[in-house]
């Protein structure tokens, strides 16, 4: 049962253009969402997050949009740079569930982003 | 320099052997996690621990064991009962009220 899905295994974008990475979730208890970036043979690094009380969060070139009714979030990278080429993971958590669920993140399968010069 | 250290970076195991993957953090984080990465499957939670001497099974705990005797350390043992142990293993930690993981650099385990 895949509660967080990234249906696009890969995405190829030209340098300077917008990259849009998508993520869908099924668990309505999820109330906090994060994006991580991962290079090969390294651990993921935190990129940006959004709480379910918001529908948008921006940090420099990165913007995350959340559509709660559609259970969908997306990460926009503008403008895309070759150094953005990596695997991007969407993750979700039921932050307010508390108890032993606190801190437990459920990850999507990842999307490989390639930005061409 | 605070962070999470995983060792070794590469590990080879023979069939039927148990191996232990090390994870140490000096971030004073309360919670620690072990994930496994396989191609096309993202990161799957093996075990996690929110406080010392306490841990819970994740989604794929069978064939694995952990301990949390110290706040800084959360070793993962891959036992011979794990049928498909070849994977990339990631350890993470988190401080309560500052949400989000800090990951280690991972251990690639290969069964030979």
Coordinates of N, CA and C in Angstrom, one line a residue:
Chain A
X1 N 0.8 -1.2 0.0 CA 0.0 0.0 0.0 C 0.9 1.2 0.0
X2 N 1.0 1.9 -1.2 CA 1.9 3.0 -1.3 C 1.1 4.3 -1.0
X3 N 1.3 4.8 0.2 CA 0.6 6.0 0.7 C 1.1 7.3 0.1
X4 N 2.3 7.3 -0.4 CA 2.8 8.5 -1.1 C 3.4 8.0 -2.4
X5 N 2.9 8.7 -3.5 CA 3.3 8.2 -4.8 C 3.9 9.3 -5.6
X6 N 5.0 9.0 -6.3 CA 5.6 9.9 -7.3 C 5.5 9.2 -8.6
X7 N 4.6 9.5 -9.4 CA 4.3 8.7 -10.6 C 5.2 8.9 -11.7
X8 N 6.0 9.9 -11.7 CA 7.0 10.1 -12.8 C 8.4 9.7 -12.3
X9 N 8.9 8.6 -12.8 CA 10.2 8.1 -12.4 C 11.3 9.1 -12.8
X10 N 11.1 9.8 -13.9 CA 12.1 10.7 -14.3 C 11.6 11.9 -15.0
X11 N 12.4 13.0 -15.0 CA 12.0 14.3 -15.6 C 13.2 14.9 -16.2
X12 N 13.1 15.4 -17.5 CA 14.2 16.0 -18.1 C 13.8 17.4 -18.5
X13 N 14.7 18.4 -18.1 CA 14.4 19.8 -18.3 C 15.6 20.6 -18.8
X14 N 15.3 21.6 -19.6 CA 16.4 22.4 -20.1 C 16.8 23.5 -19.0
X15 N 18.1 23.8 -18.9 CA 18.5 24.8 -18.0 C 17.8 26.1 -18.2
X16 N 17.4 26.7 -17.1 CA 16.7 28.0 -17.1 C 15.2 27.8 -17.2
X17 N 14.7 26.6 -17.5 CA 13.2 26.4 -17.5 C 12.7 26.0 -16.2
X18 N 11.4 25.8 -16.1 CA 10.8 25.4 -14.8 C 10.8 23.8 -14.7
X19 N 11.1 23.3 -13.5 CA 10.9 21.9 -13.3 C 9.8 21.7 -12.3
X20 N 8.9 20.8 -12.6 CA 7.7 20.6 -11.8 C 7.7 19.1 -11.4
X21 N 7.9 18.8 -10.1 CA 7.8 17.4 -9.7 C 6.5 17.3 -8.8
X22 N 5.9 16.1 -9.1 CA 4.6 15.9 -8.5 C 4.6 14.8 -7.5
X23 N 3.6 14.9 -6.6 CA 3.5 13.9 -5.5 C 2.0 13.7 -5.1
X24 N 1.5 12.5 -5.0 CA 0.2 12.3 -4.5 C 0.2 11.5 -3.3
X25 N -0.8 11.7 -2.4 CA -0.8 10.9 -1.2 C -2.3 10.4 -1.0
X26 N -2.4 9.4 -0.2 CA -3.8 8.8 0.0 C -4.2 8.9 1.5
X27 N -3.3 9.1 2.4 CA -3.6 9.1 3.8 C -4.1 10.5 4.2
X28 N -5.3 10.6 4.6 CA -5.9 12.0 5.0 C -5.3 12.5 6.3
X29 N -4.6 11.6 7.1 CA -4.1 12.0 8.3 C -2.7 12.8 8.1
X30 N -2.2 12.7 6.9 CA -0.9 13.4 6.7 C -1.1 14.9 6.8
X31 N -0.3 15.6 7.5 CA -0.5 17.0 7.7 C 0.8 17.8 7.6
X32 N 1.9 17.1 7.2 CA 3.2 17.8 7.0 C 3.9 17.1 5.9
X33 N 4.4 17.9 5.0 CA 5.0 17.3 3.8 C 6.4 18.0 3.5
X34 N 7.3 17.1 3.1 CA 8.7 17.6 2.9 C 9.2 17.1 1.5
X35 N 10.2 17.8 1.0 CA 10.9 17.4 -0.2 C 12.4 17.3 0.2
X36 N 12.9 16.2 -0.3 CA 14.4 15.9 -0.1 C 15.0 15.7 -1.4
X37 N 16.3 16.1 -1.5 CA 17.1 15.9 -2.7 C 18.2 14.9 -2.4
X38 N 18.5 14.1 -3.3 CA 19.5 13.0 -3.1 C 20.4 12.9 -4.3
X39 N 21.7 12.9 -4.0 CA 22.7 12.5 -5.0 C 23.1 11.1 -4.8
X40 N 23.6 10.4 -5.9 CA 24.0 9.0 -5.8 C 25.0 8.8 -4.6
X41 N 24.8 7.7 -3.9 CA 25.7 7.3 -2.8 C 25.8 8.3 -1.7
X42 N 24.8 9.2 -1.6 CA 24.8 10.1 -0.4 C 23.4 10.0 0.2
X43 N 23.3 10.6 1.5 CA 22.1 10.6 2.1 C 21.3 11.8 1.6
X44 N 19.9 11.7 1.6 CA 19.1 12.8 1.2 C 19.3 14.1 2.1
X45 N 19.1 15.2 1.4 CA 19.2 16.5 2.2 C 17.9 17.2 2.1
X46 N 17.5 17.8 3.2 CA 16.2 18.5 3.2 C 16.2 19.7 2.3
X47 N 15.0 19.9 1.6 CA 14.9 21.0 0.7 C 13.9 22.0 1.1
X48 N 12.7 21.6 1.3 CA 11.6 22.5 1.6 C 10.5 21.7 2.2
X49 N 9.6 22.3 3.0 CA 8.5 21.6 3.6 C 7.3 22.5 3.6
X50 N 6.1 21.9 3.9 CA 4.9 22.7 4.0 C 3.9 22.0 5.0
X51 N 3.3 22.8 5.8 CA 2.3 22.3 6.7 C 0.9 22.3 6.0
X52 N 0.0 21.5 6.4 CA -1.3 21.4 5.8 C -2.2 22.6 6.0
X53 N -1.7 23.5 6.9 CA -2.5 24.8 7.0 C -2.1 25.8 6.0
X54 N -1.1 25.5 5.2 CA -0.7 26.4 4.1 C -1.0 25.7 2.7
X55 N -1.0 26.5 1.7 CA -1.1 25.9 0.3 C 0.1 26.2 -0.5
X56 N 1.0 27.0 0.1 CA 2.2 27.4 -0.7 C 3.3 27.7 0.3
X57 N 4.5 27.3 -0.1 CA 5.7 27.8 0.7 C 6.9 28.0 -0.3
X58 N 7.6 29.1 -0.1 CA 8.6 29.5 -1.1 C 9.9 29.6 -0.4
X59 N 11.0 29.2 -1.1 CA 12.3 29.3 -0.5 C 13.3 29.5 -1.7
X60 N 13.5 30.7 -2.1 CA 14.4 31.0 -3.2 C 13.8 30.5 -4.5
X61 N 14.6 29.6 -5.2 CA 14.1 29.0 -6.5 C 13.1 27.9 -6.3
X62 N 12.9 27.5 -5.0 CA 12.0 26.3 -4.8 C 10.7 26.8 -4.2
X63 N 9.6 26.3 -4.7 CA 8.2 26.5 -4.2 C 7.5 25.2 -4.1
X64 N 6.9 25.0 -3.0 CA 6.0 23.8 -2.9 C 4.6 24.2 -2.8
X65 N 3.7 23.6 -3.6 CA 2.3 23.8 -3.6 C 1.6 22.6 -3.0
X66 N 0.6 22.9 -2.2 CA -0.2 21.8 -1.6 C -1.7 22.0 -1.9
X67 N -2.3 20.9 -2.5 CA -3.8 20.9 -2.8 C -4.4 19.8 -1.9
X68 N -4.9 20.2 -0.8 CA -5.4 19.2 0.2 C -6.6 18.4 -0.4
X69 N -7.4 19.1 -1.1 CA -8.6 18.4 -1.6 C -8.3 17.3 -2.6
X70 N -7.2 17.6 -3.4 CA -6.8 16.6 -4.4 C -5.7 15.7 -3.8
X71 N -5.3 15.9 -2.6 CA -4.2 15.1 -2.0 C -3.0 15.1 -2.9
X72 N -2.6 16.3 -3.3 CA -1.5 16.4 -4.3 C -0.6 17.6 -3.9
X73 N 0.7 17.4 -4.0 CA 1.6 18.5 -3.9 C 2.6 18.4 -5.0
X74 N 3.2 19.6 -5.2 CA 4.2 19.7 -6.3 C 5.3 20.6 -5.8
X75 N 6.5 20.3 -6.4 CA 7.7 21.1 -6.2 C 8.0 21.8 -7.5
X76 N 8.2 23.2 -7.4 CA 8.6 23.9 -8.6 C 10.0 24.5 -8.4
X77 N 10.8 24.3 -9.4 CA 12.2 24.8 -9.4 C 12.3 25.8 -10.5
X78 N 12.5 27.0 -10.2 CA 12.6 28.1 -11.2 C 13.7 29.1 -10.9
X79 N 14.7 29.3 -11.8 CA 15.0 28.5 -13.0 C 15.8 27.3 -12.6
X80 N 15.7 26.3 -13.4 CA 16.4 25.0 -13.2 C 17.9 25.2 -13.5
X81 N 18.7 24.5 -12.8 CA 20.2 24.6 -13.0 C 20.7 23.2 -13.1
X82 N 21.8 23.0 -13.8 CA 22.4 21.6 -14.0 C 22.7 21.0 -12.6
X83 N 23.0 21.8 -11.6 CA 23.3 21.3 -10.3 C 22.1 20.8 -9.5
X84 N 20.9 21.0 -10.1 CA 19.7 20.5 -9.5 C 19.5 19.1 -9.9
X85 N 20.2 18.6 -10.8 CA 20.1 17.2 -11.3 C 20.3 16.2 -10.1
X86 N 19.3 15.5 -9.7 CA 19.4 14.6 -8.5 C 18.1 13.8 -8.5
X87 N 17.9 13.0 -7.5 CA 16.7 12.3 -7.2 C 15.9 13.1 -6.2
X88 N 14.7 13.4 -6.4 CA 13.8 14.2 -5.5 C 12.8 13.2 -4.8
X89 N 12.8 13.3 -3.5 CA 11.8 12.5 -2.8 C 10.8 13.4 -2.1
X90 N 9.5 13.0 -2.2 CA 8.5 13.6 -1.5 C 8.3 12.8 -0.2
X91 N 8.0 13.4 0.9 CA 7.7 12.6 2.1 C 6.6 13.3 2.9
X92 N 5.8 12.5 3.7 CA 4.7 13.0 4.4 C 4.6 12.4 5.8
X93 N 4.0 13.1 6.7 CA 3.9 12.7 8.1 C 2.6 13.1 8.7
X94 N 2.1 12.3 9.6 CA 0.9 12.7 10.4 C 1.5 13.4 11.7
X95 N 1.9 14.6 11.6 CA 2.6 15.3 12.7 C 1.7 15.4 13.9
X96 N 0.5 15.6 13.7 CA -0.4 15.8 14.9 C -1.0 14.5 15.4
X97 N -0.6 13.4 14.8 CA -1.1 12.1 15.3 C -0.5 11.8 16.7
X98 N 0.8 12.3 16.8 CA 1.4 12.1 18.1 C 1.8 10.7 18.4
X99 N 2.1 10.4 19.6 CA 2.4 9.0 20.0 C 3.6 8.5 19.3
X100 N 3.6 7.2 19.0 CA 4.8 6.6 18.3 C 4.8 7.0 16.9
X101 N 3.8 7.6 16.3 CA 3.8 8.0 14.9 C 4.6 9.2 14.7
X102 N 4.9 10.0 15.8 CA 5.5 11.2 15.7 C 6.9 11.1 15.0
X103 N 7.1 11.8 14.0 CA 8.4 11.8 13.3 C 8.6 10.8 12.2
X104 N 7.6 9.9 12.1 CA 7.7 8.9 11.1 C 7.3 9.4 9.7
X105 N 8.3 9.4 8.8 CA 8.0 9.9 7.5 C 7.8 8.7 6.5
X106 N 6.8 9.0 5.6 CA 6.5 8.0 4.6 C 7.0 8.7 3.3
X107 N 7.9 8.0 2.5 CA 8.5 8.5 1.3 C 7.8 8.0 0.1
X108 N 7.9 8.8 -1.0 CA 7.5 8.4 -2.3 C 8.7 7.6 -2.9
X109 N 8.5 7.2 -4.2 CA 9.5 6.4 -4.8 C 10.7 7.2 -5.4
X110 N 10.5 8.5 -5.5 CA 11.5 9.4 -6.0 C 11.3 9.7 -7.5
X111 N 11.8 10.9 -7.9 CA 11.8 11.3 -9.3 C 13.2 11.7 -9.6
X112 N 13.8 11.1 -10.7 CA 15.1 11.5 -11.1 C 15.0 12.8 -12.0
X113 N 15.5 13.9 -11.6 CA 15.5 15.1 -12.4 C 16.9 15.3 -13.1
X114 N 16.8 15.5 -14.4 CA 18.0 15.8 -15.1 C 17.8 17.2 -15.8
X115 N 18.7 18.1 -15.5 CA 18.7 19.4 -16.1 C 19.8 19.6 -17.1
X116 N 19.5 19.8 -18.3 CA 20.5 19.8 -19.4 C 20.9 21.2 -19.6
X117 N 22.3 21.4 -19.8 CA 22.8 22.8 -20.0 C 22.3 23.3 -21.4
Chain B
X1 N 31.8 19.9 14.5 CA 30.9 19.7 13.3 C 29.9 18.6 13.7
X2 N 28.6 19.0 13.8 CA 27.6 18.0 14.1 C 27.1 17.3 12.9
X3 N 26.7 16.0 13.1 CA 26.2 15.3 12.0 C 25.9 13.8 12.4
X4 N 25.6 13.0 11.3 CA 25.4 11.6 11.5 C 26.4 10.9 10.7
X5 N 27.0 9.9 11.4 CA 28.1 9.1 10.7 C 27.6 7.7 10.6
X6 N 27.6 7.2 9.4 CA 27.3 5.8 9.1 C 28.6 5.1 8.7
X7 N 28.8 3.9 9.2 CA 29.9 3.1 8.8 C 29.6 1.6 8.8
X8 N 30.2 0.9 7.9 CA 31.1 1.4 6.8 C 30.3 1.9 5.7
X9 N 31.0 2.5 4.7 CA 30.3 3.0 3.5 C 29.9 1.9 2.6
X10 N 30.7 0.8 2.5 CA 30.4 -0.3 1.7 C 30.7 -1.6 2.6
X11 N 29.8 -2.6 2.4 CA 29.9 -3.8 3.3 C 29.4 -4.9 2.4
X12 N 30.2 -6.0 2.5 CA 29.9 -7.2 1.8 C 29.7 -8.3 2.8
X13 N 28.6 -9.1 2.5 CA 28.2 -10.1 3.5 C 28.0 -11.4 2.7
X14 N 28.5 -12.5 3.3 CA 28.2 -13.8 2.8 C 26.9 -14.3 3.2
X15 N 26.3 -15.1 2.4 CA 25.0 -15.7 2.7 C 25.1 -16.4 4.1
X16 N 24.0 -16.1 4.9 CA 24.0 -16.8 6.2 C 24.7 -16.0 7.3
X17 N 25.3 -14.9 7.0 CA 26.0 -14.1 8.0 C 25.1 -13.0 8.5
X18 N 25.3 -12.7 9.8 CA 24.7 -11.4 10.3 C 25.8 -10.3 10.2
X19 N 25.3 -9.1 9.9 CA 26.2 -8.0 9.8 C 25.5 -6.8 10.6
X20 N 26.4 -5.9 11.2 CA 25.8 -4.8 11.9 C 26.3 -3.5 11.2
X21 N 25.4 -2.6 11.0 CA 25.7 -1.3 10.4 C 25.6 -0.3 11.5
X22 N 26.6 0.6 11.5 CA 26.8 1.5 12.6 C 26.1 2.9 12.2
X23 N 25.5 3.5 13.2 CA 25.0 4.9 13.0 C 25.2 5.7 14.3
X24 N 25.9 6.7 14.2 CA 26.2 7.6 15.4 C 25.9 9.0 15.0
X25 N 25.3 9.7 16.0 CA 25.0 11.1 15.8 C 25.4 12.0 17.0
X26 N 25.9 13.1 16.7 CA 26.3 14.0 17.8 C 25.5 15.3 17.7
X27 N 24.3 15.2 17.3 CA 23.4 16.3 17.1 C 22.4 16.5 18.3
X28 N 22.6 15.6 19.3 CA 21.7 15.6 20.5 C 20.2 15.4 20.1
X29 N 20.0 14.6 19.0 CA 18.6 14.4 18.5 C 18.0 13.2 19.3
X30 N 16.7 13.3 19.6 CA 16.1 12.3 20.3 C 15.7 11.1 19.5
X31 N 15.2 11.3 18.3 CA 14.7 10.2 17.5 C 15.7 9.8 16.4
X32 N 15.8 8.5 16.2 CA 16.6 8.0 15.1 C 15.9 6.9 14.3
X33 N 16.2 6.8 13.0 CA 15.5 6.0 12.1 C 16.4 5.2 11.1
X34 N 16.0 4.1 10.7 CA 16.7 3.3 9.7 C 15.7 3.1 8.5
X35 N 16.3 3.5 7.3 CA 15.5 3.3 6.1 C 16.4 2.4 5.1
X36 N 15.7 1.8 4.2 CA 16.3 1.0 3.2 C 15.9 1.6 1.8
X37 N 16.8 1.8 0.9 CA 16.5 2.3 -0.4 C 16.8 1.2 -1.5
X38 N 15.7 0.8 -2.2 CA 15.9 0.0 -3.4 C 15.4 0.7 -4.6
X39 N 16.0 0.4 -5.8 CA 15.6 1.1 -7.0 C 14.1 1.0 -7.3
X40 N 13.6 2.2 -7.5 CA 12.1 2.3 -7.9 C 11.2 2.1 -6.7
X41 N 11.7 2.0 -5.5 CA 10.8 1.8 -4.3 C 11.0 2.9 -3.3
X42 N 11.8 3.9 -3.5 CA 12.0 4.9 -2.6 C 12.6 4.4 -1.3
X43 N 12.3 5.1 -0.2 CA 12.8 4.8 1.1 C 11.8 4.1 2.0
X44 N 12.1 3.0 2.5 CA 11.2 2.2 3.3 C 11.7 2.1 4.7
X45 N 10.8 2.3 5.7 CA 11.2 2.4 7.1 C 11.4 1.0 7.7
X46 N 12.6 0.8 8.3 CA 12.9 -0.5 8.9 C 12.5 -0.5 10.4
X47 N 13.2 0.4 11.1 CA 13.0 0.5 12.6 C 13.2 2.0 12.9
X48 N 12.6 2.4 14.0 CA 12.8 3.7 14.6 C 12.8 3.8 16.1
X49 N 13.4 4.8 16.6 CA 13.5 4.9 18.1 C 13.3 6.4 18.5
X50 N 12.4 6.6 19.4 CA 12.2 8.0 19.8 C 12.9 8.4 21.1
X51 N 13.2 7.3 21.9 CA 14.0 7.6 23.1 C 14.9 6.4 23.3
X52 N 15.9 6.6 24.2 CA 16.8 5.5 24.6 C 16.1 4.3 25.1
X53 N 16.5 3.1 24.8 CA 16.0 1.9 25.3 C 14.5 1.6 24.8
X54 N 14.1 2.3 23.7 CA 12.8 2.0 23.2 C 12.9 2.2 21.7
X55 N 12.3 1.2 20.9 CA 12.2 1.3 19.5 C 11.0 0.6 19.0
X56 N 10.6 1.0 17.8 CA 9.4 0.4 17.1 C 9.7 -0.2 15.7
X57 N 9.0 -1.2 15.3 CA 9.2 -1.7 14.0 C 8.6 -0.7 13.0
X58 N 9.2 -0.7 11.9 CA 8.7 0.1 10.7 C 7.9 -0.8 9.8
X59 N 7.9 -0.5 8.5 CA 7.1 -1.2 7.6 C 7.8 -2.5 7.1
X60 N 9.1 -2.6 7.2 CA 9.8 -3.8 6.7 C 10.8 -4.3 7.7
X61 N 10.4 -4.6 9.0 CA 11.3 -4.9 10.0 C 11.8 -6.4 10.0
X62 N 11.1 -7.2 9.3 CA 11.5 -8.7 9.3 C 12.9 -8.9 8.8
X63 N 13.7 -9.6 9.6 CA 15.1 -9.9 9.3 C 16.1 -8.9 9.8
X64 N 15.6 -7.9 10.5 CA 16.4 -6.9 11.0 C 16.3 -6.8 12.6
X65 N 17.3 -6.3 13.2 CA 17.2 -6.0 14.7 C 18.0 -4.7 15.0
X66 N 17.6 -4.0 16.0 CA 18.2 -2.8 16.4 C 18.4 -2.7 17.9
X67 N 19.2 -1.8 18.4 CA 19.3 -1.5 19.8 C 19.4 0.0 20.0
X68 N 19.1 0.5 21.1 CA 19.2 2.0 21.4 C 19.7 2.1 22.9
X69 N 20.9 1.8 23.1 CA 21.4 1.8 24.5 C 21.9 3.2 24.8
X70 N 22.3 4.0 23.8 CA 22.8 5.3 24.0 C 22.0 6.3 23.1
X71 N 21.8 7.5 23.5 CA 21.1 8.5 22.6 C 21.8 8.7 21.3
X72 N 23.2 8.6 21.3 CA 24.0 8.9 20.1 C 24.0 7.7 19.1
X73 N 23.6 6.5 19.5 CA 23.9 5.4 18.7 C 22.7 4.5 18.4
X74 N 22.5 4.1 17.2 CA 21.4 3.3 16.8 C 21.8 2.2 15.7
X75 N 22.5 1.2 16.1 CA 23.0 0.2 15.2 C 21.9 -0.7 14.7
X76 N 22.1 -1.1 13.4 CA 21.2 -2.0 12.7 C 21.9 -3.3 12.4
X77 N 21.3 -4.4 12.8 CA 21.8 -5.7 12.5 C 20.9 -6.3 11.4
X78 N 21.6 -6.7 10.3 CA 20.9 -7.4 9.2 C 21.2 -8.9 9.5
X79 N 20.1 -9.7 9.8 CA 20.3 -11.1 10.1 C 20.2 -11.9 8.9
X80 N 20.6 -13.2 9.1 CA 20.5 -14.2 8.0 C 19.0 -14.4 7.6
X81 N 18.1 -14.0 8.4 CA 16.7 -14.2 8.1 C 16.2 -13.2 7.1
X82 N 17.0 -12.1 6.8 CA 16.6 -11.2 5.8 C 16.9 -11.7 4.4
X83 N 15.9 -12.0 3.6 CA 16.0 -12.8 2.4 C 16.7 -12.0 1.3
X84 N 16.5 -10.7 1.3 CA 17.1 -9.9 0.2 C 17.8 -8.7 0.8
X85 N 18.9 -8.8 1.4 CA 19.5 -7.7 2.1 C 20.3 -6.7 1.3
X86 N 20.6 -7.1 0.0 CA 21.4 -6.1 -0.8 C 20.6 -4.9 -1.0
X87 N 21.1 -3.7 -0.6 CA 20.4 -2.5 -0.7 C 21.3 -1.4 -0.1
X88 N 20.8 -0.1 -0.2 CA 21.4 1.0 0.3 C 20.7 1.4 1.6
X89 N 21.4 1.4 2.7 CA 20.8 1.7 4.0 C 21.1 3.1 4.5
X90 N 20.0 3.8 4.9 CA 20.2 5.1 5.4 C 19.7 5.3 6.8
X91 N 20.5 5.9 7.6 CA 20.1 6.3 9.0 C 19.8 7.7 9.1
X92 N 18.8 8.1 9.9 CA 18.4 9.5 10.1 C 18.1 9.8 11.5
X93 N 18.2 11.1 11.8 CA 17.8 11.5 13.2 C 17.0 12.8 13.1
X94 N 16.3 13.0 14.2 CA 15.4 14.2 14.2 C 15.3 14.7 15.7
X95 N 15.3 16.0 15.8 CA 15.0 16.6 17.1 C 13.6 17.0 17.2
X96 N 12.9 16.7 18.2 CA 11.5 17.1 18.4 C 11.4 18.6 18.3
X97 N 10.3 19.0 17.7 CA 9.9 20.4 17.5 C 10.7 21.1 16.4
X98 N 11.7 20.4 15.9 CA 12.4 21.0 14.7 C 12.2 19.9 13.6
X99 N 11.2 19.9 12.9 CA 10.8 18.8 12.1 C 11.6 18.6 10.9
X100 N 11.9 17.3 10.6 CA 12.7 17.0 9.4 C 13.9 16.2 9.8
X101 N 14.3 15.3 8.9 CA 15.4 14.4 9.2 C 16.7 15.0 8.8
X102 N 17.8 14.6 9.6 CA 19.1 14.7 9.1 C 19.6 13.3 8.8
X103 N 20.0 13.1 7.5 CA 20.4 11.8 7.1 C 21.9 11.6 7.2
X104 N 22.4 10.3 7.4 CA 23.7 10.0 7.2 C 24.0 9.8 5.7
X105 N 25.2 9.4 5.4 CA 25.6 9.3 4.0 C 25.4 7.9 3.4
X106 N 24.9 7.0 4.3 CA 24.5 5.7 3.8 C 25.5 4.6 3.9
X107 N 25.0 3.3 3.9 CA 25.9 2.1 3.8 C 25.3 1.3 2.7
X108 N 26.2 0.9 1.7 CA 25.7 0.0 0.6 C 26.1 -1.4 1.1
X109 N 25.1 -2.3 1.3 CA 25.3 -3.6 1.7 C 25.1 -4.5 0.5
X110 N 26.1 -5.4 0.2 CA 26.0 -6.4 -0.9 C 26.2 -7.8 -0.4
X111 N 25.3 -8.7 -0.7 CA 25.5 -10.1 -0.4 C 26.2 -10.8 -1.5
X112 N 27.3 -11.5 -1.1 CA 28.1 -12.2 -2.1 C 28.0 -13.7 -1.9

